[in-house]
Tab-separated table of C-alpha atoms in Angstrom:
chain	number	residue	atom	x	y	z
N	1	MET	CA	-41.233	-1.323	0.769
N	2	THR	CA	-42.979	1.116	3.063
N	3	GLU	CA	-41.544	4.198	4.700
N	4	LEU	CA	-41.288	2.249	7.955
N	5	ASP	CA	-39.032	-0.294	6.216
N	6	TYR	CA	-36.678	2.462	5.110
N	7	VAL	CA	-36.643	3.924	8.612
N	8	ARG	CA	-35.910	0.478	10.078
N	9	ILE	CA	-33.020	-0.106	7.648
N	10	LEU	CA	-31.611	3.340	8.459
N	11	ALA	CA	-31.842	2.695	12.205
N	12	ASP	CA	-30.299	-0.781	11.905
N	13	SER	CA	-27.506	0.608	9.697
N	14	LEU	CA	-26.648	3.263	12.266
N	15	ILE	CA	-26.733	0.720	15.095
N	16	GLY	CA	-24.578	-1.751	13.145
N	17	PHE	CA	-22.082	0.961	12.170
N	18	THR	CA	-21.820	2.205	15.746
N	19	ALA	CA	-21.412	-1.310	17.146
N	20	LEU	CA	-18.663	-2.206	14.666
N	21	PHE	CA	-16.916	1.129	15.236
N	22	ILE	CA	-16.876	0.602	19.011
N	23	LEU	CA	-15.685	-2.982	18.536
N	24	THR	CA	-12.811	-1.810	16.331
N	25	LYS	CA	-11.756	0.731	18.954
N	26	VAL	CA	-11.896	-1.867	21.737
N	27	LEU	CA	-9.877	-4.478	19.823
N	28	GLY	CA	-7.206	-1.977	18.779
N	29	LYS	CA	-5.354	-1.010	15.604
N	30	SER	CA	-3.548	-4.350	15.317
N	31	GLN	CA	-6.786	-5.904	14.062
N	32	ILE	CA	-6.487	-3.714	10.956
N	33	THR	CA	-2.759	-3.490	10.355
N	34	GLN	CA	-1.828	-7.068	11.207
N	35	ILE	CA	-4.843	-9.048	10.049
N	36	THR	CA	-4.437	-12.833	10.246
N	37	ALA	CA	-6.545	-15.585	8.677
N	38	PHE	CA	-8.609	-15.800	11.883
N	39	ASP	CA	-9.157	-12.025	11.911
N	40	PHE	CA	-10.210	-12.143	8.252
N	41	ILE	CA	-12.842	-14.800	8.967
N	42	ALA	CA	-14.087	-12.871	11.982
N	43	ALA	CA	-14.406	-9.705	9.880
N	44	LEU	CA	-16.413	-11.574	7.242
N	45	VAL	CA	-18.773	-13.011	9.843
N	46	LEU	CA	-19.313	-9.628	11.484
N	47	GLY	CA	-20.050	-8.099	8.087
N	48	GLU	CA	-22.550	-10.842	7.301
N	49	LEU	CA	-24.252	-10.468	10.681
N	50	VAL	CA	-24.824	-6.763	10.179
N	51	GLY	CA	-25.562	-7.017	6.429
N	52	ASN	CA	-28.181	-9.752	6.763
N	53	ALA	CA	-29.797	-8.021	9.724
N	54	LEU	CA	-30.426	-4.887	7.664
N	55	PHE	CA	-32.794	-6.679	5.298
N	56	ASP	CA	-34.427	-9.047	7.755
N	57	PRO	CA	-37.504	-7.346	9.249
N	58	GLU	CA	-37.528	-9.812	12.145
N	59	VAL	CA	-34.071	-8.735	13.304
N	60	GLY	CA	-33.939	-5.544	15.352
N	61	GLY	CA	-31.204	-3.265	16.590
N	62	LEU	CA	-30.845	-5.072	19.910
N	63	MET	CA	-30.200	-8.363	18.114
N	64	ILE	CA	-27.489	-6.703	16.003
N	65	ILE	CA	-25.799	-5.344	19.123
N	66	PHE	CA	-26.119	-8.760	20.810
N	67	ALA	CA	-24.587	-10.636	17.867
N	68	VAL	CA	-21.747	-8.149	17.401
N	69	SER	CA	-21.080	-8.181	21.161
N	70	ILE	CA	-20.805	-11.977	21.202
N	71	TRP	CA	-18.284	-11.964	18.350
N	72	GLY	CA	-16.444	-9.056	19.949
N	73	VAL	CA	-16.097	-10.958	23.227
N	74	LEU	CA	-14.920	-14.102	21.402
N	75	ILE	CA	-12.309	-12.152	19.423
N	76	TYR	CA	-11.186	-10.315	22.558
N	77	ILE	CA	-10.804	-13.602	24.466
N	78	THR	CA	-8.838	-15.069	21.556
N	79	GLU	CA	-6.497	-12.061	21.531
N	80	TRP	CA	-6.099	-12.337	25.298
N	81	PHE	CA	-5.188	-16.015	25.013
N	82	THR	CA	-2.580	-15.363	22.339
N	83	GLN	CA	-0.969	-12.679	24.499
N	84	LYS	CA	-1.150	-14.693	27.728
N	85	TYR	CA	-0.238	-18.148	26.431
N	86	ARG	CA	2.505	-18.142	23.818
N	87	ARG	CA	1.798	-21.693	22.602
N	88	THR	CA	-1.682	-20.731	21.393
N	89	ARG	CA	-0.298	-18.148	18.943
N	90	THR	CA	0.782	-20.732	16.396
N	91	ILE	CA	-2.687	-22.325	16.359
N	92	LEU	CA	-4.752	-19.142	16.321
N	93	GLU	CA	-2.486	-16.723	14.445
N	94	GLY	CA	-0.061	-18.963	12.576
N	95	LYS	CA	3.681	-18.354	12.492
N	96	PRO	CA	6.141	-16.735	10.075
N	97	SER	CA	7.808	-19.018	7.537
N	98	ILE	CA	11.300	-18.657	6.063
N	99	ILE	CA	10.643	-18.871	2.327
N	100	ILE	CA	14.222	-18.124	1.268
N	101	ARG	CA	17.118	-19.250	3.461
N	102	ARG	CA	20.713	-18.296	2.627
N	103	GLY	CA	19.656	-17.504	-0.916
N	104	GLN	CA	17.907	-20.856	-1.452
N	105	ILE	CA	14.168	-21.083	-2.039
N	106	GLN	CA	12.486	-23.471	0.409
N	107	ARG	CA	10.025	-25.221	-1.901
N	108	ASP	CA	8.505	-27.368	0.846
N	109	ILE	CA	7.754	-24.259	2.923
N	110	MET	CA	6.299	-22.515	-0.120
N	111	LYS	CA	4.029	-25.498	-0.735
N	112	LYS	CA	2.802	-25.488	2.875
N	113	SER	CA	2.183	-21.729	2.656
N	114	LYS	CA	0.209	-22.167	-0.616
N	115	LEU	CA	2.633	-19.771	-2.316
N	116	ASP	CA	3.774	-20.069	-5.940
N	117	MET	CA	6.666	-18.330	-7.721
N	118	ASN	CA	4.493	-15.658	-9.312
N	119	GLN	CA	3.105	-14.676	-5.908
N	120	LEU	CA	6.580	-14.739	-4.363
N	121	MET	CA	8.003	-12.472	-7.067
N	122	HIS	CA	5.053	-10.093	-6.638
N	123	LEU	CA	5.719	-9.862	-2.891
N	124	LEU	CA	9.436	-9.321	-3.502
N	125	ARG	CA	8.750	-6.518	-5.981
N	126	ASP	CA	6.619	-4.828	-3.312
N	127	LYS	CA	9.880	-4.666	-1.322
N	128	ASP	CA	11.768	-3.219	-4.308
N	129	VAL	CA	13.532	-6.529	-4.935
N	130	PHE	CA	13.450	-7.515	-8.598
N	131	SER	CA	15.820	-10.488	-8.543
N	132	ILE	CA	15.931	-13.601	-6.377
N	133	GLN	CA	19.718	-13.322	-6.523
N	134	GLU	CA	19.610	-10.289	-4.239
N	135	VAL	CA	17.831	-12.140	-1.416
N	136	ASP	CA	19.605	-13.838	1.464
N	137	TYR	CA	16.525	-14.403	3.651
N	138	ALA	CA	12.818	-13.858	3.024
N	139	ILE	CA	10.199	-14.369	5.727
N	140	PHE	CA	6.536	-14.909	4.867
N	141	GLU	CA	4.547	-13.237	7.657
N	142	THR	CA	1.222	-14.358	9.115
N	143	ASN	CA	-0.604	-11.382	7.553
N	144	GLY	CA	0.459	-12.398	4.030
N	145	SER	CA	3.288	-9.887	3.631
N	146	ILE	CA	6.960	-10.681	3.169
N	147	ASN	CA	10.079	-9.213	4.774
N	148	VAL	CA	13.408	-9.423	3.010
N	149	LEU	CA	17.057	-9.378	4.099
N	150	ARG	CA	19.245	-8.709	1.089
N	151	LYS	CA	22.661	-10.251	0.581
N	152	TYR	CA	25.447	-8.103	1.937
N	153	ILE	CA	26.578	-6.832	-1.457
N	154	TYR	CA	23.056	-5.580	-2.264
N	155	GLN	CA	22.368	-3.881	1.077
N	156	THR	CA	22.115	-0.103	1.232
N	157	PRO	CA	25.126	1.428	3.037
N	158	THR	CA	24.255	3.075	6.359
N	159	ASN	CA	25.714	6.115	8.102
N	160	GLU	CA	27.447	3.720	10.470
N	161	PHE	CA	29.218	2.161	7.478
N	162	PHE	CA	30.654	5.565	6.531
N	163	ASN	CA	31.439	6.427	10.172
N	164	ALA	CA	29.150	9.439	9.905
N	165	THR	CA	28.646	11.718	12.900
N	166	PRO	CA	25.403	10.763	14.703
N	167	GLN	CA	22.650	13.345	14.243
N	168	GLU	CA	19.219	13.841	15.756
N	169	THR	CA	16.414	12.145	13.856
N	170	VAL	CA	13.957	14.735	12.554
N	171	LEU	CA	10.272	13.832	12.352
N	172	PRO	CA	8.241	16.040	9.968
N	173	ILE	CA	4.864	16.924	11.474
N	174	SER	CA	1.894	17.973	9.346
N	175	VAL	CA	0.210	21.161	10.573
N	176	ILE	CA	-2.201	21.868	7.677
N	177	SER	CA	-4.162	19.343	5.657
N	178	ASP	CA	-6.693	20.184	2.943
N	179	GLY	CA	-6.775	23.832	3.969
N	180	GLU	CA	-7.445	23.116	7.659
N	181	LEU	CA	-5.186	23.597	10.678
N	182	LEU	CA	-4.350	20.526	12.787
N	183	PRO	CA	-4.349	21.889	16.378
N	184	GLU	CA	-3.046	18.713	18.046
N	185	ASN	CA	-0.042	18.604	15.694
N	186	ILE	CA	0.631	22.329	16.100
N	187	GLN	CA	0.884	21.767	19.863
N	188	GLU	CA	3.410	19.004	19.157
N	189	ILE	CA	5.819	21.499	17.539
N	190	GLU	CA	5.222	23.971	20.386
N	191	TRP	CA	3.746	26.607	18.083
N	192	ASP	CA	0.310	28.158	18.160
N	193	GLU	CA	-2.153	28.570	15.313
N	194	GLN	CA	-1.321	32.260	14.923
N	195	GLN	CA	2.354	31.458	14.306
N	196	VAL	CA	1.399	29.027	11.557
N	197	LEU	CA	-0.889	31.566	9.915
N	198	GLU	CA	1.822	34.238	10.086
N	199	GLU	CA	4.366	31.881	8.524
N	200	ILE	CA	2.159	30.963	5.562
N	201	SER	CA	1.295	34.670	5.185
N	202	ASN	CA	5.035	35.405	4.946
N	203	GLN	CA	5.096	32.972	2.037
N	204	GLY	CA	2.330	34.938	0.325
N	205	LEU	CA	-0.497	32.499	1.011
N	206	GLN	CA	-3.794	32.296	2.909
N	207	LEU	CA	-4.982	29.242	4.831
N	208	ASN	CA	-7.590	28.285	2.209
N	209	GLU	CA	-4.848	28.299	-0.437
N	210	VAL	CA	-2.740	25.685	1.360
N	211	MET	CA	-3.306	22.012	0.550
N	212	TYR	CA	-0.631	20.685	2.899
N	213	ALA	CA	2.038	22.032	5.239
N	214	GLU	CA	4.550	20.244	7.446
N	215	TYR	CA	7.196	21.379	9.911
N	216	ASN	CA	10.563	20.036	10.965
N	217	LYS	CA	13.270	21.621	13.094
N	218	GLU	CA	15.899	21.721	10.380
N	219	GLU	CA	13.939	23.135	7.446
N	220	GLY	CA	11.097	24.983	9.161
N	221	LEU	CA	7.642	25.059	7.585
N	222	TYR	CA	7.197	23.493	4.160
N	223	VAL	CA	4.018	24.683	2.413
N	224	LEU	CA	2.349	23.051	-0.585
N	225	PRO	CA	-0.381	25.250	-2.124
N	226	TYR	CA	-3.301	23.987	-4.195
């Protein structure tokens, strides 16, 4: 390979990366967190388009952008259809399946979902369920995960059960990560950077000594040094 070949591969890599990054931003986070079988196939095809183009000297950056754009438009149209027309969701995205109903395993549904007992038990353990006897309902989602409703006797008691006094939910917000301040999060807690620095100084630390720090209204600033 000549130097020009290396330059071409570098340029095509940057173009492909940029195109895929923009496409991901346009399609939204749901493409990552709630990937369906169709999304998986689309991701494979996009990867192949960019990967093959890198080592094909006849394919240039414009062709990569063109191919990725076509697939991006097709995926976007598909997502638009599934949001606009409810009946298309089952065809394009699939639908959740009740694998366990009232404590009984639905073998016919498992067979249709290509799910065996070992896989089912693995998915249940991911939900901290180690016995089928604890499960009242289990729903196999379109992204391959499972959601579980335990039988009443195995459910975790809630504050409502104990008639506890309602309290405000406190969301911890990280303000330092890997020794660096997070300005947008600091604004969220209505502090400024100087206040954060003063607080960690009061705890006998400098910014470069802090691996992680988070704030909540009840407990103040929690600091974890390196």
